[in-house]
PDB file of C-alpha atoms in Angstrom:
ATOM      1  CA  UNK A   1     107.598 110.952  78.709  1.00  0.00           C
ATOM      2  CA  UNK A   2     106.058 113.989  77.127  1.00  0.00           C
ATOM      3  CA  UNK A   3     102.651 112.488  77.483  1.00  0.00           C
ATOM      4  CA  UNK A   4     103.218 111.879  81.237  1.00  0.00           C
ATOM      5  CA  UNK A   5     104.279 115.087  81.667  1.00  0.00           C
ATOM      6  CA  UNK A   6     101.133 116.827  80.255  1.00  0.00           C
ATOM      7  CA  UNK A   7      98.857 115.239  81.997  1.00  0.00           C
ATOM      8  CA  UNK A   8     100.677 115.505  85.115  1.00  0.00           C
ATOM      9  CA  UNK A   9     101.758 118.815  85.029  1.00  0.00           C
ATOM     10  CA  UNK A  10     105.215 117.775  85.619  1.00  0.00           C
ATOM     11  CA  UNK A  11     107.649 120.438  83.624  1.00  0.00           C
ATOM     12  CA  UNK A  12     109.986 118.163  80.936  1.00  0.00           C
ATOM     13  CA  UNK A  13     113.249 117.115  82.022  1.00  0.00           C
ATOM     14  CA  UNK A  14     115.999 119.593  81.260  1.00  0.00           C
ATOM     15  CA  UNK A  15     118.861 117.010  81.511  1.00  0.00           C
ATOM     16  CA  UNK A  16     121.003 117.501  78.458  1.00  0.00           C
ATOM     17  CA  UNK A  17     124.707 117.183  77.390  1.00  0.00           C
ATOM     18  CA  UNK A  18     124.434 113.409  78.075  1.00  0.00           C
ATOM     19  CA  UNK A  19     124.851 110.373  76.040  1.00  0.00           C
ATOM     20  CA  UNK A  20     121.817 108.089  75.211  1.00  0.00           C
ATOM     21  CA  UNK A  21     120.960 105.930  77.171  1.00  0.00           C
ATOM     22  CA  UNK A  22     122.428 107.711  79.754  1.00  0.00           C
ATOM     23  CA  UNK A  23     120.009 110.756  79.113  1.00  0.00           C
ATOM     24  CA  UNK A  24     117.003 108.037  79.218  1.00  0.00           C
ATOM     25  CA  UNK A  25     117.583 107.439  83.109  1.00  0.00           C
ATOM     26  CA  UNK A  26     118.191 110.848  83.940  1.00  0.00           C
ATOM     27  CA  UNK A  27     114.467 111.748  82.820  1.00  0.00           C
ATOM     28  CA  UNK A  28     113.048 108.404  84.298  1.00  0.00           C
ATOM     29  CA  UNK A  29     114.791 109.455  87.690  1.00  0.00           C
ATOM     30  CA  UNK A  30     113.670 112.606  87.498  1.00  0.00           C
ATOM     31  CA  UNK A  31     109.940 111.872  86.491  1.00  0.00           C
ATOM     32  CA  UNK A  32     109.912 109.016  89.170  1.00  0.00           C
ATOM     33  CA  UNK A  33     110.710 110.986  92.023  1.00  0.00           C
ATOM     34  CA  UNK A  34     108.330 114.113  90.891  1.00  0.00           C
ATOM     35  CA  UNK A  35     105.337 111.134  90.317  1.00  0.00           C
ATOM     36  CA  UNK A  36     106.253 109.668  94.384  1.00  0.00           C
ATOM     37  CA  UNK A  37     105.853 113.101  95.357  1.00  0.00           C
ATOM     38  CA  UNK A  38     102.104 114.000  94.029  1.00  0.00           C
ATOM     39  CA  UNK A  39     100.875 110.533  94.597  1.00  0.00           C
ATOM     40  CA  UNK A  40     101.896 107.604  97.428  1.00  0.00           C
ATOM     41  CA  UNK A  41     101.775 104.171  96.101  1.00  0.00           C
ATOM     42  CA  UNK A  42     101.939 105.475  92.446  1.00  0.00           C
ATOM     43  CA  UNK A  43     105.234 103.661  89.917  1.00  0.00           C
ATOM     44  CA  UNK A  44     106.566 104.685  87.059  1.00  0.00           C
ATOM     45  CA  UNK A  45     108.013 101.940  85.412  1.00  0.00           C
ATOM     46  CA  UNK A  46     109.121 100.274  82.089  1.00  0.00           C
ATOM     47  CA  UNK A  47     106.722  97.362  80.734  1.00  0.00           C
ATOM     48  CA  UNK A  48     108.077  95.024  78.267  1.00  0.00           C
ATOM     49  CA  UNK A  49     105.810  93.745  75.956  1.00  0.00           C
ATOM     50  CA  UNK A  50     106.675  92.064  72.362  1.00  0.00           C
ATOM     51  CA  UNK A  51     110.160  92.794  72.303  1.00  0.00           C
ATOM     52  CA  UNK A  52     109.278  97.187  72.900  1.00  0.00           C
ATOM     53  CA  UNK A  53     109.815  99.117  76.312  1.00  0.00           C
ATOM     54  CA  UNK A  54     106.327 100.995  77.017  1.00  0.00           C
ATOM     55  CA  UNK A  55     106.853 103.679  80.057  1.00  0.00           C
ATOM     56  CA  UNK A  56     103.556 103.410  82.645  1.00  0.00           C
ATOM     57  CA  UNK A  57     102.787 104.311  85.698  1.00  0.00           C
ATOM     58  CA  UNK A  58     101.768 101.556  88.464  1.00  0.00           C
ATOM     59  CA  UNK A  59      99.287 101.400  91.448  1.00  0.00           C
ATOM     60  CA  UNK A  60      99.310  98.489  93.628  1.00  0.00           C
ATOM     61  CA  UNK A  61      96.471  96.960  95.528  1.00  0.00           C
ATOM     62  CA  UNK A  62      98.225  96.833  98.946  1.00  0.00           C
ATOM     63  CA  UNK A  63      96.437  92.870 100.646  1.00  0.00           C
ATOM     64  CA  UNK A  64      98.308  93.640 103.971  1.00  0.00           C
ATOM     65  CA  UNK A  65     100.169  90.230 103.586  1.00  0.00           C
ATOM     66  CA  UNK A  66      96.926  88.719 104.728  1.00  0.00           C
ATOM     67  CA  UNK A  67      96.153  84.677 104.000  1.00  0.00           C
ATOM     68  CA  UNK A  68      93.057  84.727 102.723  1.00  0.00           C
ATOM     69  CA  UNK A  69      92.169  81.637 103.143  1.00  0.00           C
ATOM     70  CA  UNK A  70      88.319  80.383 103.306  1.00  0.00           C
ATOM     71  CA  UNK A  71      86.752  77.054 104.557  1.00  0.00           C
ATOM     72  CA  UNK A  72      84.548  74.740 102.765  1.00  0.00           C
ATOM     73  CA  UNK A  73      83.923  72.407 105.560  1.00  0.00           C
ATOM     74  CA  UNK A  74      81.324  74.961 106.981  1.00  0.00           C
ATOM     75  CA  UNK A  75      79.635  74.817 103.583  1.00  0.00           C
ATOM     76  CA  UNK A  76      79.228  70.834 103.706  1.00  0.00           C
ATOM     77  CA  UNK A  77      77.993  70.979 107.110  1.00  0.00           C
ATOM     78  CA  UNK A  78      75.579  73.301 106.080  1.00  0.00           C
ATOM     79  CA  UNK A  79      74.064  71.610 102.988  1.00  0.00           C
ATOM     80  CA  UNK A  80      74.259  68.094 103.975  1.00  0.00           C
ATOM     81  CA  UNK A  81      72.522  68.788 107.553  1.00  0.00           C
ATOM     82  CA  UNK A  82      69.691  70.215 105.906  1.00  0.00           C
ATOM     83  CA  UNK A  83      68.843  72.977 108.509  1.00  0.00           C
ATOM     84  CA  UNK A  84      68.853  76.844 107.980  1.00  0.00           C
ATOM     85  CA  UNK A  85      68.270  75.795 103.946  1.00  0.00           C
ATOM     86  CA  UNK A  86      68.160  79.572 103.172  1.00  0.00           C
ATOM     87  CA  UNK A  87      71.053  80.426 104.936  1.00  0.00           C
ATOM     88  CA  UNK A  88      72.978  77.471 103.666  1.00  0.00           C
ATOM     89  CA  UNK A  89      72.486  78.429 100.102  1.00  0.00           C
ATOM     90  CA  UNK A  90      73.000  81.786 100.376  1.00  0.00           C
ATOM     91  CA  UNK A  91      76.685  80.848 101.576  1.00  0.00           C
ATOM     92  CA  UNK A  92      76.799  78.723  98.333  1.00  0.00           C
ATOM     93  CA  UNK A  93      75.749  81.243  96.395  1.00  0.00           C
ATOM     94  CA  UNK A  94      78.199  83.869  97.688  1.00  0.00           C
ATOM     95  CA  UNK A  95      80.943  81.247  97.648  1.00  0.00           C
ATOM     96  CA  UNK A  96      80.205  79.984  94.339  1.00  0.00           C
ATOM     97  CA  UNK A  97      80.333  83.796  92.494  1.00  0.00           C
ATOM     98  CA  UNK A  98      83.798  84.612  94.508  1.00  0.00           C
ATOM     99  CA  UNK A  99      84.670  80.394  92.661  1.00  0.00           C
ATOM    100  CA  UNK A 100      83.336  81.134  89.486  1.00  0.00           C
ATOM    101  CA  UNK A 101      83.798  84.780  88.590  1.00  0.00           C
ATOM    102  CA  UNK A 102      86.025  86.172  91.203  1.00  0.00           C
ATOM    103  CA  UNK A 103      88.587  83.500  90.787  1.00  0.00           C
ATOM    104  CA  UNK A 104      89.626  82.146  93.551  1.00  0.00           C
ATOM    105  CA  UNK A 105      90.554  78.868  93.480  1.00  0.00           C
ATOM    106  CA  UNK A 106      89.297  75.628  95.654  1.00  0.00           C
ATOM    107  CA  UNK A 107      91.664  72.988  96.998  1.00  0.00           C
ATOM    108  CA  UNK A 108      90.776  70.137  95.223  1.00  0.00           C
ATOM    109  CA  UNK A 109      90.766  71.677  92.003  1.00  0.00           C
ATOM    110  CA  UNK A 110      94.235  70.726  89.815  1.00  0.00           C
ATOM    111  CA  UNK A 111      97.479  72.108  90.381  1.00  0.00           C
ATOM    112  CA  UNK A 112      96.238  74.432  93.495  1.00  0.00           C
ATOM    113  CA  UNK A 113      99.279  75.077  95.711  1.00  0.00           C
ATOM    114  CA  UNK A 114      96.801  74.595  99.076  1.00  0.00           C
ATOM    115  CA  UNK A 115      96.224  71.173  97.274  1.00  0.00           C
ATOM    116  CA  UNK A 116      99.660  70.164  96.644  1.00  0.00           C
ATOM    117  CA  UNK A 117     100.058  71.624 100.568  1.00  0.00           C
ATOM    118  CA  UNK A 118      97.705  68.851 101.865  1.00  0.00           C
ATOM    119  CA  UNK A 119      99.037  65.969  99.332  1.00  0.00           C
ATOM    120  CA  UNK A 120     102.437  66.412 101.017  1.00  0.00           C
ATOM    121  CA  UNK A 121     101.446  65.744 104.552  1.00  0.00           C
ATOM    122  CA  UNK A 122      99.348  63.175 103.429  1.00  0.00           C
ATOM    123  CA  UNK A 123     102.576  61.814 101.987  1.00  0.00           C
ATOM    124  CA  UNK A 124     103.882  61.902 105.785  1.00  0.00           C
ATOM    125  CA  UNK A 125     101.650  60.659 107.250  1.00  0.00           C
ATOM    126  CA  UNK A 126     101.199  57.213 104.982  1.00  0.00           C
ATOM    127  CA  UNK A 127     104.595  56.806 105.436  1.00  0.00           C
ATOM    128  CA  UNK A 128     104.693  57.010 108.590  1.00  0.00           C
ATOM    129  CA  UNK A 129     106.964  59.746 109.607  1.00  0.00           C
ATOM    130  CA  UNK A 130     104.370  62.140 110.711  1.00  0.00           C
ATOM    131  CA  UNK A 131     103.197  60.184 113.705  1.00  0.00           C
ATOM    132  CA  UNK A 132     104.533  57.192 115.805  1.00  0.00           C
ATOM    133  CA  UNK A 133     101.216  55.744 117.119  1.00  0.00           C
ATOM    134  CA  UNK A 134      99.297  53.759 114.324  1.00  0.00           C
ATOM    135  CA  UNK A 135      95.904  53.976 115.496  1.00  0.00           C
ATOM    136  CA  UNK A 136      96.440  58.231 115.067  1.00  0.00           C
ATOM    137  CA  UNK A 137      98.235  57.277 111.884  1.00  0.00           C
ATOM    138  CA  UNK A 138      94.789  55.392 110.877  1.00  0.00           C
ATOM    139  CA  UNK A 139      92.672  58.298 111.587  1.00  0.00           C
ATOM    140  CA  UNK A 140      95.007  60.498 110.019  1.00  0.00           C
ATOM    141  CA  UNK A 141      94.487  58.390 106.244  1.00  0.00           C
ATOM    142  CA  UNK A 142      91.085  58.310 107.189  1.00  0.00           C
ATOM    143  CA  UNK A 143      90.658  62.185 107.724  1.00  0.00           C
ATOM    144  CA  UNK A 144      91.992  62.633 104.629  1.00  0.00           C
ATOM    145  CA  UNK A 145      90.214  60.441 102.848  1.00  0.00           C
ATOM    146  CA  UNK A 146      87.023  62.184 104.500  1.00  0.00           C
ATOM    147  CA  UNK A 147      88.669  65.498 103.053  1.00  0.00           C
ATOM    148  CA  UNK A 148      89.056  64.612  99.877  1.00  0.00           C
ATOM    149  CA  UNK A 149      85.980  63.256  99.410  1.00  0.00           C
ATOM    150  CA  UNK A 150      83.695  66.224 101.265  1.00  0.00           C
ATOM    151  CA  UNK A 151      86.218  69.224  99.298  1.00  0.00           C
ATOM    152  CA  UNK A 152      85.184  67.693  95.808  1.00  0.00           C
ATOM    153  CA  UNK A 153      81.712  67.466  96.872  1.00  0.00           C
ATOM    154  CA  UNK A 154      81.973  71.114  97.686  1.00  0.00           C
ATOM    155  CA  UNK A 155      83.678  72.179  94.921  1.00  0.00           C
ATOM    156  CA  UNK A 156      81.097  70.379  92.779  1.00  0.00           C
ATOM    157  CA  UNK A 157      78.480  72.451  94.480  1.00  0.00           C
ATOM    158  CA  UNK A 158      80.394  76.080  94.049  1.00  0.00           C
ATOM    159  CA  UNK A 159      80.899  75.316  90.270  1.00  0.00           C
ATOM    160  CA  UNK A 160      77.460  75.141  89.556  1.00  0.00           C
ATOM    161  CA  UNK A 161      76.538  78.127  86.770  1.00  0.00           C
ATOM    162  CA  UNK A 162      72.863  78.090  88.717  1.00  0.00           C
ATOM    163  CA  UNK A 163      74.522  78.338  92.359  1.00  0.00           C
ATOM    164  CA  UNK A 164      76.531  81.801  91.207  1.00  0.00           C
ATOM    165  CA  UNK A 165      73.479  83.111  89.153  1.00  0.00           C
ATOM    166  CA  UNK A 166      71.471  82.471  92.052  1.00  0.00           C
ATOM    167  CA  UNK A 167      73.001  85.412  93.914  1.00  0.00           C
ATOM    168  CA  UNK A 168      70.934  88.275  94.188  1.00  0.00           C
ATOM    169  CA  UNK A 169      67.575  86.261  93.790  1.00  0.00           C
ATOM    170  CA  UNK A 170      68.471  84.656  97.084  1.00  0.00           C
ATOM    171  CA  UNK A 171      69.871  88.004  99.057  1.00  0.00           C
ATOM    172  CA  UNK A 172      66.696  89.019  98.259  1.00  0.00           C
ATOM    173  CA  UNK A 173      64.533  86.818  99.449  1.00  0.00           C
ATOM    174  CA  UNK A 174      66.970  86.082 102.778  1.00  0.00           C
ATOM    175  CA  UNK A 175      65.523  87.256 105.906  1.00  0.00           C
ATOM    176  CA  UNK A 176      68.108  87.650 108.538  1.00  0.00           C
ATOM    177  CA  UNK A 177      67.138  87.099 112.034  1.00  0.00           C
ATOM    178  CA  UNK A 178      70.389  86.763 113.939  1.00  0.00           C
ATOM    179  CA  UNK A 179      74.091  88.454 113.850  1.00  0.00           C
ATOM    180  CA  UNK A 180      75.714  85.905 111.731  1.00  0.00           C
ATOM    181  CA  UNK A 181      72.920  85.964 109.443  1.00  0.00           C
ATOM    182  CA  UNK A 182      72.870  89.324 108.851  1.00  0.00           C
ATOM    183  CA  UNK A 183      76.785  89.698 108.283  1.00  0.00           C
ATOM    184  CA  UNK A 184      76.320  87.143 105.737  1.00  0.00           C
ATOM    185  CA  UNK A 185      73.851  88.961 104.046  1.00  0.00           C
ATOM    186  CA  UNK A 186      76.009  91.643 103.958  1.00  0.00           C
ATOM    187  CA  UNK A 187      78.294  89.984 102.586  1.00  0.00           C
ATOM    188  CA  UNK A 188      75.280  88.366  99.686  1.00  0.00           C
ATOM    189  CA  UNK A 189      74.732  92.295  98.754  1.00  0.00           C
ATOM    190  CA  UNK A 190      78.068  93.689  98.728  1.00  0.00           C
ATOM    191  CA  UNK A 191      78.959  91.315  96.607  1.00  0.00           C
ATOM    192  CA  UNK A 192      75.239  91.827  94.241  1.00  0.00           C
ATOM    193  CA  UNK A 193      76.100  95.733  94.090  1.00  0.00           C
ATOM    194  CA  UNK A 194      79.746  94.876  93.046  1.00  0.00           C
ATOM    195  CA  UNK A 195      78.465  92.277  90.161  1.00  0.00           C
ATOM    196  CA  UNK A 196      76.385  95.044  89.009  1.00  0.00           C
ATOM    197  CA  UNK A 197      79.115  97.754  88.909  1.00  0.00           C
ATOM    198  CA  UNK A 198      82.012  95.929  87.597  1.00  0.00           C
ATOM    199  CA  UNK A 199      80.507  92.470  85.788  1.00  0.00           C
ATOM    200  CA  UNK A 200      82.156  89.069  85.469  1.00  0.00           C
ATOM    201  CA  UNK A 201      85.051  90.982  86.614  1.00  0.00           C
ATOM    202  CA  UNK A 202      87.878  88.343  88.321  1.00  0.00           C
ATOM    203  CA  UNK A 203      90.480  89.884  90.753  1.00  0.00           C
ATOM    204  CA  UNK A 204      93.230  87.878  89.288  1.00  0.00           C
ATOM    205  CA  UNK A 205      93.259  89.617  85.943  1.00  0.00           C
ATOM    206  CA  UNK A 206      95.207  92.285  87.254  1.00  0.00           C
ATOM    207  CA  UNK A 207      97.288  90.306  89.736  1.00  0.00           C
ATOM    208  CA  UNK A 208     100.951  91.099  88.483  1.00  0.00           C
ATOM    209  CA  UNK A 209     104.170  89.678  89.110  1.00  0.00           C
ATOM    210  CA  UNK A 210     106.329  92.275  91.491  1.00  0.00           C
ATOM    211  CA  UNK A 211     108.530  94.299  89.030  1.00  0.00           C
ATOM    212  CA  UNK A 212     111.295  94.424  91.849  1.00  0.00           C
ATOM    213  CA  UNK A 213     112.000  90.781  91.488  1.00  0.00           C
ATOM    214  CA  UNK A 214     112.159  88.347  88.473  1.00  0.00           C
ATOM    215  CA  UNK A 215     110.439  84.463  88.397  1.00  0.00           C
ATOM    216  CA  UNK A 216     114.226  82.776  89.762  1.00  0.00           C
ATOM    217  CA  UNK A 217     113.920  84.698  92.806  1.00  0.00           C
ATOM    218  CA  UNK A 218     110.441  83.539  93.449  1.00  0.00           C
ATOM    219  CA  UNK A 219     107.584  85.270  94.980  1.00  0.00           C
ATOM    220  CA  UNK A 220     104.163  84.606  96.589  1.00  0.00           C
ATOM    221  CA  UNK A 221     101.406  84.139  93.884  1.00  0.00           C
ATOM    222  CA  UNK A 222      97.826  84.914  94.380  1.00  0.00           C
ATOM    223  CA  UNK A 223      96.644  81.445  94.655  1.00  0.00           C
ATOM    224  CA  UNK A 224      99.148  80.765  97.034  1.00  0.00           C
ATOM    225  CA  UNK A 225      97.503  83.613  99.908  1.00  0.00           C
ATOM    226  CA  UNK A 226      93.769  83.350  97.913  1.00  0.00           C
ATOM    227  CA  UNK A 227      92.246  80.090  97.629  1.00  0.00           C
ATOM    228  CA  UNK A 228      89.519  77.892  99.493  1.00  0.00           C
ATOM    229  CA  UNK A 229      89.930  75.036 101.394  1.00  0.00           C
ATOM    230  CA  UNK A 230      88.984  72.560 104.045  1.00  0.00           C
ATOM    231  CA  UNK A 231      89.297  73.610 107.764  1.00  0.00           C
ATOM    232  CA  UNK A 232      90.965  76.127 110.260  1.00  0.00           C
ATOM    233  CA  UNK A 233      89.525  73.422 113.068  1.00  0.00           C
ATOM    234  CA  UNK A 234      90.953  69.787 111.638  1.00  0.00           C
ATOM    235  CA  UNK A 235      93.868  67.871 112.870  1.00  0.00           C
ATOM    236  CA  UNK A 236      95.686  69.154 110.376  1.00  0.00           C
ATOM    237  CA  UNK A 237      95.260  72.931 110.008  1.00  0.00           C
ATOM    238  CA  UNK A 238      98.755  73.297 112.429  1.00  0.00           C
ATOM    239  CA  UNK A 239     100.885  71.811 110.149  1.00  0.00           C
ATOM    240  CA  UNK A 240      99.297  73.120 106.750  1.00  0.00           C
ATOM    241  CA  UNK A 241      99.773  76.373 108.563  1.00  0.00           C
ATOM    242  CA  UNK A 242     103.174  76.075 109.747  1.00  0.00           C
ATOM    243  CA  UNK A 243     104.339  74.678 106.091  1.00  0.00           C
ATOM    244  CA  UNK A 244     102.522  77.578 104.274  1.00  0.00           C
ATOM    245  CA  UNK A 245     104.163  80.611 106.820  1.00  0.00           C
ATOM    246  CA  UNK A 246     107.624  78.715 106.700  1.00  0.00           C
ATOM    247  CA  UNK A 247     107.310  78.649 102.870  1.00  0.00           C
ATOM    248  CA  UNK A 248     106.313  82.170 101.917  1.00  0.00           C
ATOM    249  CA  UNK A 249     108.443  83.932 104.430  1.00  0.00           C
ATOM    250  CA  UNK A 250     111.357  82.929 102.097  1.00  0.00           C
ATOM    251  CA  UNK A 251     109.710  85.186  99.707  1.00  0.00           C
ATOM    252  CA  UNK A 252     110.342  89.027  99.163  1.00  0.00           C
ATOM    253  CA  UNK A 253     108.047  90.195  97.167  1.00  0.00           C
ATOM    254  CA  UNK A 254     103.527  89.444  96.689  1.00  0.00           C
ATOM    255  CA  UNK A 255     101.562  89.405  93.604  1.00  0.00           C
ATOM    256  CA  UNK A 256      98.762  91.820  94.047  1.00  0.00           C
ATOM    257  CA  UNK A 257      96.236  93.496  91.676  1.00  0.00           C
ATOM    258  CA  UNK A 258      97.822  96.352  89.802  1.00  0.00           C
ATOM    259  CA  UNK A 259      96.671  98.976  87.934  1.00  0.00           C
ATOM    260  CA  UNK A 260      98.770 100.049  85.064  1.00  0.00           C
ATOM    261  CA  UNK A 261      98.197 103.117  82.873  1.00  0.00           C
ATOM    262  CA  UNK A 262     100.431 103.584  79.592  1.00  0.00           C
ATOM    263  CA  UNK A 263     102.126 106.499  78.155  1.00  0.00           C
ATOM    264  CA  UNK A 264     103.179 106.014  74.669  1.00  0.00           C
ATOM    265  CA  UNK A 265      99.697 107.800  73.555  1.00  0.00           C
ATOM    266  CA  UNK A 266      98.350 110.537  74.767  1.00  0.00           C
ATOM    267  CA  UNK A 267      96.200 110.494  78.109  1.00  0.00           C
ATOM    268  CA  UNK A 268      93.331 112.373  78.987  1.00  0.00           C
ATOM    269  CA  UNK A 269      93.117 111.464  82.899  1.00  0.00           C
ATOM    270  CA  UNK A 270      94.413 109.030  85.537  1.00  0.00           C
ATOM    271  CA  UNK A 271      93.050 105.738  84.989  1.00  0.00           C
ATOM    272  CA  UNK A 272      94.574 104.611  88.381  1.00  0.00           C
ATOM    273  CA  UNK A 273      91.025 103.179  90.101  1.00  0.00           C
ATOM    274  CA  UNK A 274      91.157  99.951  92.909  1.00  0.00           C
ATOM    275  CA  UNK A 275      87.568 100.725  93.572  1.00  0.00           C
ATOM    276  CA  UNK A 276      86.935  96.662  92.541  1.00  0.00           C
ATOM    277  CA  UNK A 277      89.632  95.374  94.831  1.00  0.00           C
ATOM    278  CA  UNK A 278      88.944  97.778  98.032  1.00  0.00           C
ATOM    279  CA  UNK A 279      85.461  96.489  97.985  1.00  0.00           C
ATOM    280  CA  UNK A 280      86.089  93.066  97.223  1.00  0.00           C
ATOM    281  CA  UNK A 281      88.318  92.505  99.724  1.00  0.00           C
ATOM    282  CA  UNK A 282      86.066  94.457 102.183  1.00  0.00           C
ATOM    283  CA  UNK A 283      83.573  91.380 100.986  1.00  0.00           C
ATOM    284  CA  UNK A 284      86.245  88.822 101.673  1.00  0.00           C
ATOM    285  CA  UNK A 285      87.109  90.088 105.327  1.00  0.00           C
ATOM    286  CA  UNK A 286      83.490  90.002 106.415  1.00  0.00           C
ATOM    287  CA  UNK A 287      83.190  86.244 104.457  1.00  0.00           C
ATOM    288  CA  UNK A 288      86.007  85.268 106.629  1.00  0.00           C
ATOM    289  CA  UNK A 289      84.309  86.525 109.828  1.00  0.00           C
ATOM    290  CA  UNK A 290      81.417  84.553 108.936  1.00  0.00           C
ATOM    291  CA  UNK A 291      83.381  81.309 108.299  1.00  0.00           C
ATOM    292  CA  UNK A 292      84.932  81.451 111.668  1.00  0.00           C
ATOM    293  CA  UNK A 293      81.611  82.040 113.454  1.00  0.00           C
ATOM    294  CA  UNK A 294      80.818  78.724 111.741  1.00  0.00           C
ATOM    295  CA  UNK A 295      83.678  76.914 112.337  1.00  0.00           C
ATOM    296  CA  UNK A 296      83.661  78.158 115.953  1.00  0.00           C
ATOM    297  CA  UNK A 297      80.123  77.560 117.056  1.00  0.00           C
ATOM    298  CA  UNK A 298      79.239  80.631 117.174  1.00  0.00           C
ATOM    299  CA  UNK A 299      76.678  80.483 114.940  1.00  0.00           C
ATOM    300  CA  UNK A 300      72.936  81.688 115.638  1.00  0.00           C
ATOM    301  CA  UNK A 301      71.492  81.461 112.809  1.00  0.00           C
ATOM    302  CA  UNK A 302      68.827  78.349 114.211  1.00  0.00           C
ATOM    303  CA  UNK A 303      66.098  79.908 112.567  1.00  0.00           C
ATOM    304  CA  UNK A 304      66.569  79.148 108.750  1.00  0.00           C
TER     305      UNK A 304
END
């Protein structure tokens, strides 16, 4: 607490006369509430790590309870028509880095709660409980099959070392002629300038479980609002939807990126910085513009 004190400037707690470790969570209360004061968003909390308490202070990457969730279907489209070639492989390569060093997660990749999502209304659907007509039932099985088969193409294609590394050479070279193209080269340098500043860097290294709640009570995980997969257009988007929002709204409590600065040594400055995350998911808002374009026809970019 001393430590916390000097470098913010806070004067040491004067609470005495009180039993330990009573006297403990007098100063904690006290520090907390001067630390709220001086800085919104800013925790002090206890961390446990190998059996000792270290005191900390906390800053939380607020995600706006946003599903971030991005299609690959675009992506096939793209590569397997074999028009706009440049623009088509910039998307891979900008998809592939946020795969392979970002860390979000595709679909069809093991264990992926968006997977698991899509298994279980395949499950209704085979047996028959999602849909009374068989010829929809039919195309139903055969849309997923379709799925299945395009996702691990794509996620074949984003886990390519070469596709990632491919990054800037490609943003480079990319000449955008139309709106869509340049927002996805915006996207392509954005995403260059924050390789270069912060290096194989993956936002789900800080990701922490909320301190207000422990793992019984359950809480949304970042693979379950971060991940890739198929389609926001398919016949099946309404229900993955509806399961997802129904499931996580019994939750209290996100994992986000954290910051966490400790106190049991002596600190020289804040170390509180989100400059990753804020531009990241700056990067991951315009990605998702340019999906939708795709997905939605709005898409200009004729000229690759």
């Amino acid at each position: 607490m001393e430590n916390l004190c000097a470098l913010y400037g806070f004067e040491k707690s004067r609470i005495k006369d009180i039993p330990f470790p009573l006297n403990i969570i007098g100063n904690y209360n006290a520090l907390k509430k001067q630390l709220e004061s001086r800085e919104a968003g800013l925790e002090l909390i206890f961390v446990e790590e190998d059996g000792q308490r270290r005191l900390a202070t906390a800053k939380t990457f607020d995600t706006g309870m946003t599903l971030f969730y991005f299609p690959v279907a675009p992506l096939y489209d793209l590569l397997k028509i074999g028009r706009q070639k440049a623009f088509a492989n910039l998307l891979l390569s900008v998809m592939a880095y946020l795969h392979q060093v970002t860390g979000i997660p595709h679909f069809r990749e093991d264990y992926i709660y968006l997977g698991s999502i899509y298994e279980m209304t395949e499950e209704w659907v085979t047996e028959g409980e999602y849909c009374e007509d068989k010829q929809e039932q039919q195309f139903m099985v055969d849309h997923f099959e379709m799925m299945y088969e395009r996702g691990d193409y794509t996620l074949g294609r984003m886990a390519a070392k070469i596709e990632a590394d491919s990054l800037e050479s490609r943003a480079k070279r990319f000449k955008a002629k139309s709106e869509t193209d340049t927002e996805l080269l915006d996207c392509a340098e954005k995403l260059v300038a924050l390789h270069r500043d912060y290096p194989d860097k993956s936002v789900m290294e800080n990701m922490r479980r909320p301190t207000e709640t422990d793992y019984d009570d359950g809480y949304i995980r970042a693979e379950q609002y971060l991940c890739f997969y198929w389609s926001g257009v398919d016949c099946v988007q309404d229900q993955l939807f509806d399961t997802v929002n129904a499931e996580l709204n019994e939750y209290g409590a996100i994992e986000e990126p954290v910051s966490i600065q400790y106190f049991d040594t002596v600190q020289e400055k804040p170390l509180h910085n989100m400059d990753y995350e804020c531009r990241l998911f700056e990067i991951l808002h315009g990605l998702s513009d340019v999906l939708y374009d795709l997905e939605h026809g709005k898409f200009n970019g004729q000229n690759q």
